[in-house]
Amino acid sequence: MPLGITSAARHPSRPHVPPLAEHPLLKGYDLVGWFAMAAPKTLPPAWPSS
């Protein structure tokens, strides 16, 4: 579930996800680009660090 988007306005395909620019402390925030991370549910736990 996304918490927010980095564009200045809501995206038509996700109107329920607010842009960070709507937060009073981030007024005018606009970041061009996006980042995502995905993994299968069967991903094994992290290896122990040595």
Coordinates of C-alpha atoms in Angstrom, one line a residue:
M1 CA 0.0 0.0 0.0
P2 CA 1.6 3.3 -1.1
L3 CA 1.9 6.0 1.5
G4 CA 2.5 8.9 -1.0
I5 CA 3.8 9.8 -4.4
T6 CA 6.6 12.2 -5.1
S7 CA 4.9 14.2 -7.9
A8 CA 3.4 17.6 -7.2
A9 CA -0.2 16.4 -8.0
R10 CA -2.2 13.2 -7.6
H11 CA -1.9 10.7 -10.4
P12 CA -5.0 9.8 -12.3
S13 CA -4.4 6.1 -12.0
R14 CA -4.0 6.3 -8.2
P15 CA -6.2 9.2 -7.0
H16 CA -6.4 7.8 -3.5
V17 CA -2.6 8.1 -3.0
P18 CA -1.7 11.7 -1.9
P19 CA 1.3 13.5 -3.2
L20 CA 3.9 14.4 -0.6
A21 CA 3.4 18.1 -1.7
E22 CA 0.0 18.0 0.1
H23 CA 1.8 17.7 3.5
P24 CA 2.3 21.1 5.1
L25 CA 6.0 20.6 5.7
L26 CA 6.6 19.4 2.2
K27 CA 4.6 22.0 0.3
G28 CA 5.8 22.3 -3.3
Y29 CA 7.8 19.0 -3.1
D30 CA 8.2 17.5 -6.5
L31 CA 10.6 14.7 -7.5
V32 CA 10.9 13.6 -11.0
G33 CA 11.5 9.8 -11.1
W34 CA 10.5 6.9 -9.0
F35 CA 12.0 4.0 -7.1
A36 CA 10.4 0.6 -6.3
M37 CA 11.5 -2.6 -4.7
A38 CA 9.8 -6.0 -5.2
A39 CA 10.6 -9.5 -4.1
P40 CA 8.7 -12.8 -4.1
K41 CA 7.1 -14.0 -0.9
T42 CA 9.4 -17.0 -1.0
L43 CA 12.5 -14.8 -0.6
P44 CA 14.8 -16.4 2.0
P45 CA 15.8 -14.4 5.1
A46 CA 19.0 -12.3 4.9
W47 CA 22.3 -14.0 5.3
P48 CA 24.0 -13.5 8.7
S49 CA 26.7 -10.8 8.5
S50 CA 30.2 -12.0 9.2

